[in-house]
Amino acid sequence: MKIEETTSAIVSEFESFDDWMDKYNYLIELGKSLPLIDEKYKVEANLIQGCQSRVWLHAEFDGNLIHFTADSDAVITKGIANLLIRTFSGQPPQEILDSSTEFLKEIGLTEHLSPTRSNGMLSMIKQIKMYALAFKTKAAMGN
Amino acid sequence: MSPELKTQITGIDPEKIRIDFPILGRKVHNKPLVYFDNAATTQKPQVVIDALVNYYTGLNSNVHRGVHYLSQQATVAFEEVRQKIQRFINARFCHEIIYTRGCTESINLVAASWGRANIGPGDEILISGMEHHSNIVPWQMLCEEKGAALKVCPLHPDGSLDMQAYSAMLGEKTRMVAITHISNTLGTVNPVKEITRLAHEKGITVLIDGAQALSHMKVDVQDIGCDFYAFSAHKVYGPMGIGGLYGREEVLNAMPPYQGGGEMIKSVTFEKTIYNELPFKFEAGTPNVGDVIGFGAAIEYISNIGLDQIGAWEHELLAYATEKLSADPLVRIIGTAPGKASLISFLIDGIHPYDAGTIIDHMGIAVRTGTHCTQPLMDSLGISGTIRASFAFYNTKQEIDRLIEAIEKVKEFFL
């Protein structure tokens, strides 16, 4: 599935919620169902330091696609990580670099997008794009 | 004692007080705002907002220089506030009050200026384990520059300062003690007079970080006896971007200037500059006149209500909130020192503070979650953050009830 297809699916899922409580219940559900990260990847080097909750992000490149796994000590943050992984994991580096994260605004999660002291969502996106750039460069050099 | 009776005794009627604070009438997430983030910044009464508007509509001009009417009037108003602050904290002289951008800059001023002249290799600076980053980092920077050492006085498990350890840590090499009056995370009120007395017995200079204290209690810098007392206006119902440093005249006179520029000079030639007298020696550049005048209005406002009354009502709110939160077996209060100021840090078992704070926010309640700029304290407590509710005299018991309801909602979401 292409990135835009996933993001528009996410947007329509969130549109079905009448109030914020349903939305957060869903995010919490997503958080609880986030596929477990291999414990060996929950290391300092994979830590994205947000001020309020800790997020670990691990990336693997199979030569074509990047696969992400993540974890956090806060459930809402895990829910957001789940959305990001669903969107970006299994995509080629260039697709990730070209993609827009506007959908996060559309689903009304802007409060989690504040640049500092928040939950590191912005840092997560930045880190995902950094990996994409790094793997793209690596692949180009390999050729 | 019934709440009603106590209200009459304290003389604070929060419902009347609230009318003075326009922001308290607004809604957040479609619910009436409950503002419990007063330790981060307090809201501003209409008289402060009016003072700012009136300054810019009728008085704005640069101070100390012009012979024209507006400049003279602005200078008078600007210097009158210095006298108000002097009386408010009972300094001996008004030139012992230096205007700064806030408490953080005040501490940086002392670290840079006093530190430059008085700290050398091997010297020690003693802080406590409950300090805000603002009272840690400037000293760390000074220590790195000078080859000095930063020492940290430990706390008791209830969050009070270990005074026995403190006494023992005042050593031959200690040059400065820099300790907060009230902890912004734990609410602990430190015995600053005793802290100062013990340090002065050994000839050690003392700075008290008063950021959290001025809004809650009568502060008397002469009674405390400290050499420096740092504070911010925005935590005392005044504007952001203005604050002050009290320094004892002798100590300030012996210090080199902080920044160079206009205002702080008596005469300038390319060969030599003669520095101005106190307080102007430390006030380089055009000062923040409008916010100083707003600060003056804030001091007048709370002085008219009375800090004793304010403190009494806030303590009642604290006692009420402590009782309600303690009744919940899943809530753990962080910081239980006797005689605390009106803030409560707490955790809900099994729920990350960020998750709890997100839901509480959606219930229209502003609390702070995270480390509260006291990361070393969090590390020593072995926690990654807390939820903090900090009360002001415009808060009510009904608002605390709404927080308790919100905590129930949080539990429904996550447990």
Coordinates of C-alpha atoms in Angstrom, one line a residue:
Chain A
M1 CA 0.0 0.0 0.0
K2 CA 1.3 3.4 -0.9
I3 CA 1.9 6.0 1.9
E4 CA -1.0 8.3 0.7
E5 CA -3.4 5.3 0.7
T6 CA -2.5 4.5 4.3
T7 CA -2.8 8.1 5.5
S8 CA -6.1 8.7 3.8
A9 CA -7.4 5.4 5.4
I10 CA -6.2 6.7 8.8
V11 CA -7.9 10.1 8.2
S12 CA -11.2 8.4 7.4
E13 CA -10.9 6.2 10.5
F14 CA -10.5 9.2 12.7
E15 CA -13.3 11.0 11.0
S16 CA -15.7 8.4 12.3
F17 CA -15.2 9.5 15.9
D18 CA -17.7 11.8 17.4
D19 CA -15.7 13.1 20.3
W20 CA -12.2 13.3 21.7
M21 CA -12.8 10.4 24.1
D22 CA -13.5 8.0 21.3
K23 CA -10.4 9.2 19.5
Y24 CA -8.2 8.8 22.5
N25 CA -9.7 5.4 23.3
Y26 CA -8.7 4.4 19.8
L27 CA -5.2 5.8 20.2
I28 CA -4.8 3.9 23.5
E29 CA -6.0 0.8 21.8
L30 CA -3.4 1.4 19.0
G31 CA -0.8 2.0 21.7
K32 CA -1.6 -1.3 23.5
S33 CA -1.5 -3.2 20.2
L34 CA 1.8 -1.8 18.9
P35 CA 3.9 -4.8 17.9
L36 CA 6.5 -5.4 20.4
I37 CA 10.0 -4.1 19.7
D38 CA 12.8 -6.6 20.2
E39 CA 14.1 -5.8 23.7
K40 CA 17.7 -5.6 22.4
Y41 CA 16.7 -2.5 20.4
K42 CA 15.5 -0.6 23.5
V43 CA 18.9 0.9 24.0
E44 CA 20.1 4.5 24.5
A45 CA 21.2 4.7 20.9
N46 CA 17.6 4.2 19.7
L47 CA 16.1 6.6 22.2
I48 CA 14.4 9.7 20.9
Q49 CA 14.5 12.1 23.8
G50 CA 11.2 13.9 24.1
C51 CA 10.8 15.9 27.3
Q52 CA 7.8 13.9 28.6
S53 CA 7.9 10.4 27.4
R54 CA 10.7 8.1 26.1
V55 CA 10.5 6.7 22.6
W56 CA 12.7 4.0 21.1
L57 CA 12.7 3.7 17.3
H58 CA 14.6 1.0 15.5
A59 CA 15.0 0.8 11.7
E60 CA 16.2 -2.0 9.4
F61 CA 16.8 -1.8 5.6
D62 CA 16.5 -4.8 3.4
G63 CA 18.0 -3.1 0.4
N64 CA 14.7 -1.9 -0.9
L65 CA 12.4 -1.1 2.0
I66 CA 12.8 0.2 5.5
H67 CA 11.2 -1.6 8.4
F68 CA 10.5 0.3 11.6
T69 CA 9.7 -0.9 15.1
A70 CA 9.1 1.3 18.1
D71 CA 8.1 1.5 21.8
S72 CA 7.4 4.2 24.4
D73 CA 6.7 4.3 28.1
A74 CA 3.5 6.3 27.5
V75 CA 0.5 4.6 25.9
I76 CA -0.7 7.6 23.8
T77 CA 2.8 8.0 22.4
K78 CA 2.8 4.3 21.5
G79 CA -0.5 4.9 19.7
I80 CA 1.0 7.6 17.7
A81 CA 4.1 5.5 17.0
N82 CA 1.7 2.8 15.8
L83 CA 0.2 5.2 13.3
L84 CA 3.6 6.3 12.1
I85 CA 4.9 2.7 11.7
R86 CA 1.7 1.7 9.8
T87 CA 2.3 4.6 7.5
F88 CA 6.1 4.4 6.9
S89 CA 7.2 0.9 7.7
G90 CA 7.8 -1.3 4.6
Q91 CA 8.2 1.7 2.3
P92 CA 11.2 2.6 0.1
P93 CA 13.4 5.5 1.4
Q94 CA 12.5 7.9 -1.5
E95 CA 8.7 7.5 -0.8
I96 CA 9.3 8.3 2.9
L97 CA 11.3 11.3 2.0
D98 CA 8.7 12.6 -0.4
S99 CA 5.8 12.0 1.9
S100 CA 3.8 14.7 3.8
T101 CA 2.8 14.4 7.5
E102 CA -0.2 16.8 7.0
F103 CA -2.6 13.9 7.9
L104 CA -1.6 14.2 11.5
K105 CA -3.1 17.7 11.5
E106 CA -6.2 16.4 9.7
I107 CA -6.9 13.8 12.4
G108 CA -6.6 16.5 15.1
L109 CA -3.4 15.4 16.8
T110 CA -1.8 18.9 16.4
E111 CA -1.5 19.2 20.2
H112 CA 1.1 16.4 20.0
L113 CA 3.0 18.3 17.3
S114 CA 4.3 21.1 19.5
P115 CA 8.0 21.3 18.8
T116 CA 9.3 21.1 22.3
R117 CA 8.4 19.5 25.6
S118 CA 5.8 17.3 23.9
N119 CA 5.9 13.6 23.3
G120 CA 8.5 13.5 20.7
M121 CA 6.1 12.9 17.8
L122 CA 7.9 15.5 15.8
S123 CA 11.2 14.0 16.7
M124 CA 9.9 10.6 15.7
I125 CA 8.9 11.8 12.2
K126 CA 12.3 13.6 11.9
Q127 CA 14.1 10.4 12.9
I128 CA 12.1 8.3 10.4
K129 CA 13.0 10.7 7.6
M130 CA 16.7 10.7 8.7
Y131 CA 16.8 6.9 8.4
A132 CA 15.2 7.2 5.0
L133 CA 17.9 9.6 3.9
A134 CA 20.7 7.6 5.4
F135 CA 19.5 4.3 3.8
K136 CA 18.9 6.0 0.5
T137 CA 22.5 7.3 0.5
K138 CA 23.8 3.9 1.6
A139 CA 22.0 2.2 -1.3
A140 CA 23.2 4.8 -3.8
M141 CA 26.8 4.3 -2.6
G142 CA 26.4 0.5 -2.8
N143 CA 25.4 0.7 -6.5
Chain B
M1 CA -13.6 23.8 60.8
S2 CA -16.0 24.1 58.0
P3 CA -14.7 25.5 54.7
E4 CA -17.2 28.3 54.8
L5 CA -16.1 29.5 58.2
K6 CA -12.4 29.4 57.2
T7 CA -13.2 31.3 54.1
Q8 CA -14.6 34.1 56.2
I9 CA -11.6 34.1 58.5
T10 CA -9.1 34.2 55.6
G11 CA -11.3 36.9 54.0
I12 CA -10.6 35.5 50.5
D13 CA -13.7 35.0 48.4
P14 CA -12.3 33.3 45.3
E15 CA -15.5 33.9 43.3
K16 CA -15.0 37.7 43.8
I17 CA -11.2 37.4 43.1
R18 CA -11.8 35.5 39.9
I19 CA -13.6 38.5 38.4
D20 CA -10.3 40.3 38.5
F21 CA -8.7 37.7 36.2
P22 CA -10.3 37.8 32.7
I23 CA -8.7 34.6 31.4
L24 CA -10.3 32.5 34.1
G25 CA -13.6 33.1 32.4
R26 CA -12.6 31.3 29.2
K27 CA -13.2 27.8 28.1
V28 CA -10.7 25.1 27.1
H29 CA -11.8 22.1 25.1
N30 CA -15.4 23.4 25.5
K31 CA -15.1 23.3 29.3
P32 CA -14.6 26.1 31.8
L33 CA -10.8 26.5 32.3
V34 CA -9.4 25.2 35.6
Y35 CA -5.9 26.7 35.8
F36 CA -3.7 24.6 38.1
D37 CA -0.3 25.6 36.5
N38 CA 0.4 28.5 38.7
A39 CA 3.9 27.4 39.6
A40 CA 4.8 27.7 35.9
T41 CA 3.2 31.1 35.6
T42 CA 0.3 32.9 37.3
Q43 CA -2.5 34.6 35.5
K44 CA -2.7 38.4 35.3
P45 CA -5.4 40.5 36.9
Q46 CA -7.1 43.3 34.9
V47 CA -5.2 46.0 36.8
V48 CA -1.9 44.6 35.5
I49 CA -3.2 44.4 31.9
D50 CA -4.5 47.9 32.3
A51 CA -1.2 49.2 33.6
L52 CA 0.5 47.8 30.5
V53 CA -2.0 49.3 28.1
N54 CA -2.0 52.6 29.9
Y55 CA 1.8 52.8 29.8
Y56 CA 1.9 52.2 26.1
T57 CA -1.1 54.5 25.3
G58 CA -0.1 57.4 27.6
L59 CA 3.4 57.2 29.0
N60 CA 5.8 55.4 26.7
S61 CA 9.3 57.0 26.4
N62 CA 12.8 56.1 27.3
V63 CA 13.8 56.5 31.0
H64 CA 16.6 58.4 32.7
R65 CA 17.7 60.4 29.7
G66 CA 15.2 62.8 28.3
V67 CA 14.5 66.1 29.8
H68 CA 11.1 66.1 28.2
Y69 CA 7.9 65.6 30.1
L70 CA 7.1 62.0 29.1
S71 CA 10.6 60.7 29.8
Q72 CA 10.5 62.3 33.3
Q73 CA 7.1 60.8 34.0
A74 CA 8.1 57.4 32.8
T75 CA 11.3 57.6 34.9
V76 CA 9.3 58.5 38.0
A77 CA 6.9 55.6 37.4
F78 CA 9.8 53.2 36.7
E79 CA 11.7 54.2 39.9
E80 CA 8.6 54.1 42.0
V81 CA 8.2 50.4 41.2
R82 CA 11.7 49.9 42.5
Q83 CA 10.6 51.4 45.8
K84 CA 7.5 49.2 45.8
I85 CA 9.7 46.1 45.3
Q86 CA 12.0 47.3 48.0
R87 CA 9.1 47.6 50.5
F88 CA 7.5 44.4 49.2
I89 CA 10.6 42.3 50.2
N90 CA 11.9 44.7 52.8
A91 CA 15.2 45.5 51.3
R92 CA 17.2 48.3 53.1
F93 CA 17.6 50.4 50.0
C94 CA 15.8 50.6 46.6
H95 CA 19.2 50.5 44.8
E96 CA 19.6 47.0 46.1
I97 CA 16.9 46.0 43.6
I98 CA 18.3 45.3 40.1
Y99 CA 15.8 44.9 37.3
T100 CA 16.4 41.7 35.2
R101 CA 14.4 39.7 32.6
G102 CA 13.5 37.3 35.4
C103 CA 14.7 34.9 38.0
T104 CA 16.9 33.0 35.6
E105 CA 18.7 36.1 34.4
S106 CA 19.1 37.2 38.0
I107 CA 20.9 33.9 38.9
N108 CA 23.0 34.2 35.7
L109 CA 24.0 37.7 36.6
V110 CA 25.3 36.6 40.0
A111 CA 27.1 33.6 38.5
A112 CA 28.7 35.7 35.8
S113 CA 29.5 38.8 37.7
W114 CA 30.0 37.8 41.3
G115 CA 31.3 34.4 40.2
R116 CA 33.9 36.0 37.9
A117 CA 35.4 38.0 40.8
N118 CA 35.1 35.4 43.6
I119 CA 35.4 31.9 42.3
G120 CA 38.7 30.2 41.5
P121 CA 40.1 26.7 40.9
G122 CA 39.2 24.2 43.7
D123 CA 36.4 26.4 45.1
E124 CA 33.0 24.8 45.8
I125 CA 29.5 26.0 45.1
L126 CA 26.8 24.2 47.1
I127 CA 23.3 23.8 45.8
S128 CA 20.5 21.3 46.8
G129 CA 19.0 18.2 45.2
M130 CA 15.7 20.0 44.5
E131 CA 17.0 22.9 42.4
H132 CA 15.4 24.1 39.1
H133 CA 17.7 23.9 36.1
S134 CA 18.0 27.7 36.4
N135 CA 19.8 27.3 39.7
I136 CA 22.0 24.5 38.5
V137 CA 23.2 25.3 35.0
P138 CA 24.6 28.8 35.6
W139 CA 26.7 27.4 38.5
Q140 CA 27.8 24.4 36.4
M141 CA 29.0 26.8 33.6
L142 CA 30.9 28.9 36.2
C143 CA 32.5 25.8 37.7
E144 CA 33.6 24.6 34.3
E145 CA 35.1 27.9 33.4
K146 CA 36.9 28.3 36.8
G147 CA 37.8 24.7 37.6
A148 CA 35.5 24.9 40.6
A149 CA 33.2 22.1 41.9
L150 CA 29.5 21.9 42.2
K151 CA 28.3 20.1 45.4
V152 CA 24.7 18.9 45.9
C153 CA 23.1 18.8 49.3
P154 CA 20.8 15.7 49.6
L155 CA 17.1 15.6 50.6
H156 CA 15.1 13.5 53.0
P157 CA 12.6 11.0 51.5
D158 CA 9.8 13.5 52.2
G159 CA 11.5 16.1 50.1
S160 CA 12.8 18.3 52.8
L161 CA 16.4 19.4 52.9
D162 CA 18.8 17.3 54.9
M163 CA 20.0 20.1 57.2
Q164 CA 22.6 17.9 59.0
A165 CA 24.2 17.1 55.6
Y166 CA 23.9 20.7 54.7
S167 CA 25.9 21.9 57.7
A168 CA 28.5 19.2 57.1
M169 CA 28.9 20.2 53.5
L170 CA 29.7 23.9 54.3
G171 CA 33.5 23.5 54.1
E172 CA 36.7 25.4 53.8
K173 CA 36.4 25.7 50.1
T174 CA 32.6 26.6 49.9
R175 CA 32.2 30.1 48.4
M176 CA 28.6 30.1 47.5
V177 CA 25.4 28.5 48.7
A178 CA 22.6 28.7 46.1
I179 CA 19.3 27.2 47.2
T180 CA 15.7 27.6 46.3
H181 CA 13.2 29.1 48.8
I182 CA 10.3 26.8 47.6
S183 CA 10.7 23.7 45.4
N184 CA 8.7 24.1 42.2
T185 CA 8.4 20.3 42.0
L186 CA 7.9 19.2 45.6
G187 CA 6.5 22.3 47.3
T188 CA 9.1 22.1 50.0
V189 CA 9.6 25.4 51.8
N190 CA 13.3 25.5 52.8
P191 CA 14.5 27.1 56.1
V192 CA 16.3 29.9 54.2
K193 CA 17.0 31.9 57.3
E194 CA 18.8 29.0 59.0
I195 CA 20.5 28.1 55.7
T196 CA 21.8 31.6 55.5
R197 CA 22.9 31.8 59.1
L198 CA 24.9 28.6 58.9
A199 CA 26.6 29.7 55.7
H200 CA 27.4 33.2 57.0
E201 CA 29.0 31.7 60.1
K202 CA 31.6 30.4 57.7
G203 CA 31.8 33.6 55.6
I204 CA 30.0 31.9 52.6
T205 CA 27.8 34.0 50.3
V206 CA 24.2 33.0 49.9
L207 CA 21.8 33.3 47.0
I208 CA 18.1 32.3 47.4
D209 CA 16.1 31.4 44.3
G210 CA 12.7 33.0 45.2
A211 CA 10.9 32.3 42.0
Q212 CA 8.2 30.2 43.7
A213 CA 8.0 32.1 47.0
L214 CA 7.0 35.7 46.4
S215 CA 3.4 34.9 45.4
H216 CA 2.7 32.7 48.4
M217 CA 4.3 34.3 51.5
K218 CA 5.7 37.5 52.9
V219 CA 9.4 37.6 52.1
D220 CA 11.7 39.7 54.2
V221 CA 15.2 39.6 52.7
Q222 CA 16.7 41.4 55.8
D223 CA 15.2 38.9 58.1
I224 CA 16.5 36.0 55.9
G225 CA 19.9 37.8 55.8
C226 CA 20.8 36.4 52.4
D227 CA 23.2 38.2 50.0
F228 CA 21.1 37.7 46.9
Y229 CA 17.4 36.9 46.3
A230 CA 16.2 36.3 42.8
F231 CA 12.6 36.5 41.5
S232 CA 10.4 36.8 38.5
A233 CA 7.3 39.0 38.0
H234 CA 5.3 36.5 36.0
K235 CA 5.0 34.1 38.9
V236 CA 3.6 37.0 41.1
Y237 CA 0.7 37.9 38.8
G238 CA 2.9 40.4 36.8
P239 CA 4.1 40.4 33.2
M240 CA 6.5 38.0 31.6
G241 CA 10.0 39.1 30.7
I242 CA 10.6 41.1 33.9
G243 CA 12.0 40.2 37.3
G244 CA 14.6 41.3 39.8
L245 CA 17.6 40.6 41.8
Y246 CA 18.0 41.8 45.4
G247 CA 21.6 42.1 46.4
R248 CA 23.1 43.5 49.6
E249 CA 24.6 46.9 48.8
E250 CA 28.1 45.9 50.0
V251 CA 28.1 42.8 47.9
L252 CA 26.7 44.5 44.8
N253 CA 29.2 47.3 45.1
A254 CA 32.1 44.9 45.2
M255 CA 31.0 43.1 42.0
P256 CA 32.1 43.9 38.4
P257 CA 29.3 44.9 36.0
Y258 CA 27.3 42.2 34.2
Q259 CA 26.8 43.5 30.7
G260 CA 28.2 46.6 29.1
G261 CA 26.2 49.3 27.3
G262 CA 24.1 52.3 27.9
E263 CA 22.6 53.1 31.3
M264 CA 25.3 51.3 33.2
I265 CA 28.0 53.9 32.5
K266 CA 28.9 57.2 34.1
S267 CA 31.4 58.3 31.4
V268 CA 32.9 56.7 28.4
T269 CA 36.1 57.4 26.5
F270 CA 37.9 55.0 24.3
E271 CA 40.5 54.7 26.9
K272 CA 38.4 54.1 30.0
T273 CA 34.8 53.8 31.1
I274 CA 33.6 54.8 34.5
Y275 CA 30.7 52.6 35.6
N276 CA 27.5 54.0 37.0
E277 CA 26.3 53.5 40.6
L278 CA 23.9 51.0 41.9
P279 CA 21.5 49.8 40.6
F280 CA 22.3 51.1 37.1
K281 CA 25.7 49.5 37.0
F282 CA 23.8 46.2 36.4
E283 CA 21.2 47.5 34.0
A284 CA 22.8 47.9 30.6
G285 CA 20.6 49.0 27.8
T286 CA 17.1 50.4 27.6
P287 CA 15.1 48.7 30.3
N288 CA 11.7 47.0 30.0
V289 CA 9.8 49.9 31.4
G290 CA 6.3 48.8 30.5
D291 CA 6.6 45.4 32.2
V292 CA 8.2 47.1 35.2
I293 CA 5.1 49.2 35.6
G294 CA 2.9 46.1 35.1
F295 CA 5.0 44.4 37.9
G296 CA 4.3 47.4 40.1
A297 CA 0.6 47.0 39.5
A298 CA 0.8 43.3 40.4
I299 CA 2.6 44.0 43.7
E300 CA 0.0 46.6 44.6
Y301 CA -2.8 44.3 43.8
I302 CA -1.6 41.4 45.9
S303 CA -0.5 43.7 48.7
N304 CA -4.0 45.1 48.9
I305 CA -5.4 41.6 49.3
G306 CA -2.7 40.7 51.7
L307 CA -0.2 37.8 51.5
D308 CA -1.3 36.4 54.8
Q309 CA -4.8 36.0 53.4
I310 CA -3.5 34.6 50.2
G311 CA -1.3 32.1 52.0
A312 CA -4.1 31.0 54.3
W313 CA -6.5 30.3 51.4
E314 CA -3.9 28.5 49.4
H315 CA -3.0 26.3 52.3
E316 CA -6.6 25.4 52.7
L317 CA -6.8 24.5 49.0
L318 CA -3.6 22.4 49.5
A319 CA -5.0 20.6 52.5
Y320 CA -8.3 19.9 50.7
A321 CA -6.5 18.6 47.6
T322 CA -4.0 16.5 49.7
E323 CA -6.9 14.9 51.6
K324 CA -8.8 14.1 48.4
L325 CA -5.8 12.7 46.5
S326 CA -4.6 10.7 49.5
A327 CA -8.0 9.0 49.6
D328 CA -7.2 7.4 46.3
P329 CA -5.0 4.3 46.8
L330 CA -3.6 4.6 43.3
V331 CA -2.3 8.1 43.8
R332 CA 1.2 8.6 45.1
I333 CA 2.1 12.2 46.3
I334 CA 5.7 13.1 45.6
G335 CA 6.9 15.6 48.2
T336 CA 5.3 15.5 51.7
A337 CA 7.5 17.8 53.7
P338 CA 5.8 19.6 56.5
G339 CA 4.6 23.2 55.8
K340 CA 4.6 22.8 52.0
A341 CA 3.6 25.5 49.6
S342 CA 0.4 25.1 47.6
L343 CA 1.4 22.6 45.0
I344 CA 1.1 18.9 44.7
S345 CA 3.2 16.6 42.5
F346 CA 1.7 13.1 42.1
L347 CA 1.7 9.9 40.1
I348 CA -1.2 7.6 39.3
D349 CA -0.1 3.9 39.6
G350 CA 0.5 2.3 36.3
I351 CA -0.2 5.4 34.2
H352 CA 2.5 7.6 32.6
P353 CA 2.2 11.3 33.6
Y354 CA 2.1 12.2 29.9
D355 CA -0.9 10.0 29.3
A356 CA -2.7 11.3 32.4
G357 CA -1.9 14.9 31.5
T358 CA -3.3 14.5 28.0
I359 CA -6.7 13.4 29.3
I360 CA -6.7 15.9 32.2
D361 CA -6.1 18.6 29.6
H362 CA -9.1 17.5 27.6
M363 CA -11.2 17.8 30.7
G364 CA -10.3 21.6 30.6
I365 CA -7.8 21.4 33.4
A366 CA -4.3 22.9 33.0
V367 CA -1.8 20.9 35.0
R368 CA 1.9 20.4 34.3
T369 CA 3.4 17.0 33.5
G370 CA 7.0 16.1 33.1
T371 CA 10.2 16.8 34.9
H372 CA 9.3 20.4 35.8
C373 CA 12.9 21.4 34.8
T374 CA 14.2 19.4 37.7
Q375 CA 15.7 16.4 35.9
P376 CA 18.4 15.6 38.6
L377 CA 15.6 15.5 41.2
M378 CA 13.5 13.2 39.1
D379 CA 16.6 10.9 38.6
S380 CA 17.2 10.8 42.4
L381 CA 13.6 9.9 43.0
G382 CA 13.8 7.2 40.3
I383 CA 10.8 8.6 38.4
S384 CA 10.6 10.0 34.9
G385 CA 8.2 12.8 35.8
T386 CA 5.1 13.8 37.8
I387 CA 1.7 15.4 37.3
R388 CA 1.8 18.7 39.1
A389 CA -1.2 20.8 40.3
S390 CA -0.2 24.2 41.7
F391 CA -2.8 26.4 43.3
A392 CA -3.2 30.2 43.5
F393 CA -5.7 32.2 45.6
Y394 CA -8.2 32.4 42.7
N395 CA -8.6 28.6 42.7
T396 CA -11.6 26.9 44.4
K397 CA -12.4 23.7 46.0
Q398 CA -14.9 23.0 43.3
E399 CA -12.0 23.1 40.8
I400 CA -10.1 20.5 42.9
D401 CA -13.2 18.3 42.8
R402 CA -13.0 18.6 39.0
L403 CA -9.4 17.4 39.1
I404 CA -10.4 14.4 41.2
E405 CA -13.2 13.6 38.6
A406 CA -10.6 14.0 35.8
I407 CA -8.3 11.5 37.6
E408 CA -11.2 9.0 37.7
K409 CA -11.6 9.5 34.0
V410 CA -7.9 8.9 33.4
K411 CA -8.2 5.6 35.2
E412 CA -11.2 4.6 33.1
F413 CA -9.1 5.3 30.0
F414 CA -5.9 3.5 31.0
L415 CA -6.6 0.9 33.6

